[in-house]
Short mmCIF file of C-alpha atoms in Angstrom, two decimals:
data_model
loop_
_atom_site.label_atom_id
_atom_site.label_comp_id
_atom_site.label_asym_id
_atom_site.label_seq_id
_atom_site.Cartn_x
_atom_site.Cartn_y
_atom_site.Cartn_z
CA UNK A 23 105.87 104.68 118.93
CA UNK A 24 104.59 107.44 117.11
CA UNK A 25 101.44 106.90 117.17
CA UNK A 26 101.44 106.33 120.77
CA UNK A 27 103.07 109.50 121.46
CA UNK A 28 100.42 111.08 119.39
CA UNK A 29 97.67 110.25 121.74
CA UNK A 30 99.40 110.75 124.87
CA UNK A 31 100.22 114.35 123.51
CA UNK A 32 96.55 114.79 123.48
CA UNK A 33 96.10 114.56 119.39
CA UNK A 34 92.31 114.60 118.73
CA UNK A 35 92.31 112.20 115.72
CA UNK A 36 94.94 109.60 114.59
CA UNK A 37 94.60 107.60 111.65
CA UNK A 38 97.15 104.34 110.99
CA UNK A 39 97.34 101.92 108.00
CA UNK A 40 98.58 98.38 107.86
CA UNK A 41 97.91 94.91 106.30
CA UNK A 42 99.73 92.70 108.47
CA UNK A 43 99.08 90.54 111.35
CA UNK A 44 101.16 90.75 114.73
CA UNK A 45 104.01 88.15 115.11
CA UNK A 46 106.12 87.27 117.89
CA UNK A 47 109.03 88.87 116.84
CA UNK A 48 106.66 92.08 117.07
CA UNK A 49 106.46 91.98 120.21
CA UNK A 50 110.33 93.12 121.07
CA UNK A 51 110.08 95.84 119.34
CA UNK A 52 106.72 96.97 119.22
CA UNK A 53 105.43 98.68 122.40
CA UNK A 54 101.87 98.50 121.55
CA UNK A 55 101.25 94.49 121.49
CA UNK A 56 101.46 91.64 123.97
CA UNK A 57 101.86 87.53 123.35
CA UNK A 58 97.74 87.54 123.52
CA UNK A 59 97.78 89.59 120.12
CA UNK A 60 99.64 87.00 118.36
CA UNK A 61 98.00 86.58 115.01
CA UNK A 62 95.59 89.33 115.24
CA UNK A 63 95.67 92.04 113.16
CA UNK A 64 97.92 94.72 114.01
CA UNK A 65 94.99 97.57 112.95
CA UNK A 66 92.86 96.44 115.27
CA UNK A 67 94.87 95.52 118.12
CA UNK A 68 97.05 99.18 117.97
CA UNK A 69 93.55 101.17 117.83
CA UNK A 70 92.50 99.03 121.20
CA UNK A 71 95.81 99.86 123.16
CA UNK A 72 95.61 103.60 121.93
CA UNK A 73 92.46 103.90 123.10
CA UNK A 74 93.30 102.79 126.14
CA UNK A 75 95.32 105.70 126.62
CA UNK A 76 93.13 108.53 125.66
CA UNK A 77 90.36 107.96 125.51
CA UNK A 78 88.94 111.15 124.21
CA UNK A 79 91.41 110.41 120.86
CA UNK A 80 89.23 109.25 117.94
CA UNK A 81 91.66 106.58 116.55
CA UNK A 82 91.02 105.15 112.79
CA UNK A 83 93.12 102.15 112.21
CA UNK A 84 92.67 100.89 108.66
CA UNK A 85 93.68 96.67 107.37
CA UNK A 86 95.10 97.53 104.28
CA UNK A 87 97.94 97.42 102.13
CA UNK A 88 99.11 100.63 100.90
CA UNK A 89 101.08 100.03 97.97
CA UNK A 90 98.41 97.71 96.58
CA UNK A 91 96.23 100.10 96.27
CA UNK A 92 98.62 103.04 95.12
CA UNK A 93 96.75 103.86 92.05
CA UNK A 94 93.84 105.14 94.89
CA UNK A 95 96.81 107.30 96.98
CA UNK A 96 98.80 108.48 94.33
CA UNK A 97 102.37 107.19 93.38
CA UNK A 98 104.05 106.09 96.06
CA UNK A 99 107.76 104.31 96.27
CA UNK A 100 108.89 101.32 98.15
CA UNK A 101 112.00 102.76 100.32
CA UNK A 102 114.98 100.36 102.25
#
């Protein structure tokens, strides 16, 4: 939802991370994918959709999993 509201508050640049893949019980809960996206990965599918609603937002959606690669962000902790 957050990044969502970004855009439609007119942010110029929005950057997301995340490794997984949309699943059904996404959808629920998650505002920014439909049954079609099933499967696909959540990245790509959340930078289509917020493009779709501002189009003059540069949005940067990366695949990747974060705390695999902490060593390359810093230390980070696992919270929950």
């Amino acid at each position: 939802h957050l990044a969502l509201a970004a855009v439609r508050m007119g942010f110029t640049r929005v950057v997301g991370v995340d490794s997984d893949a949309v699943s059904e019980s996404n959808l629920s809960r998650q505002v920014l994918y439909n049954s079609a996206d099933v499967g696909r990965c959540k990245a790509h599918v959340a930078a289509e959709a917020l493009q779709r609603h501002n189009l003059r937002s540069v949005v940067e959606m990366h695949q990747l999993d974060i705390l695999a690669h902490r060593r390359r962000f810093g230390k980070l902790d696992r919270t929950g």
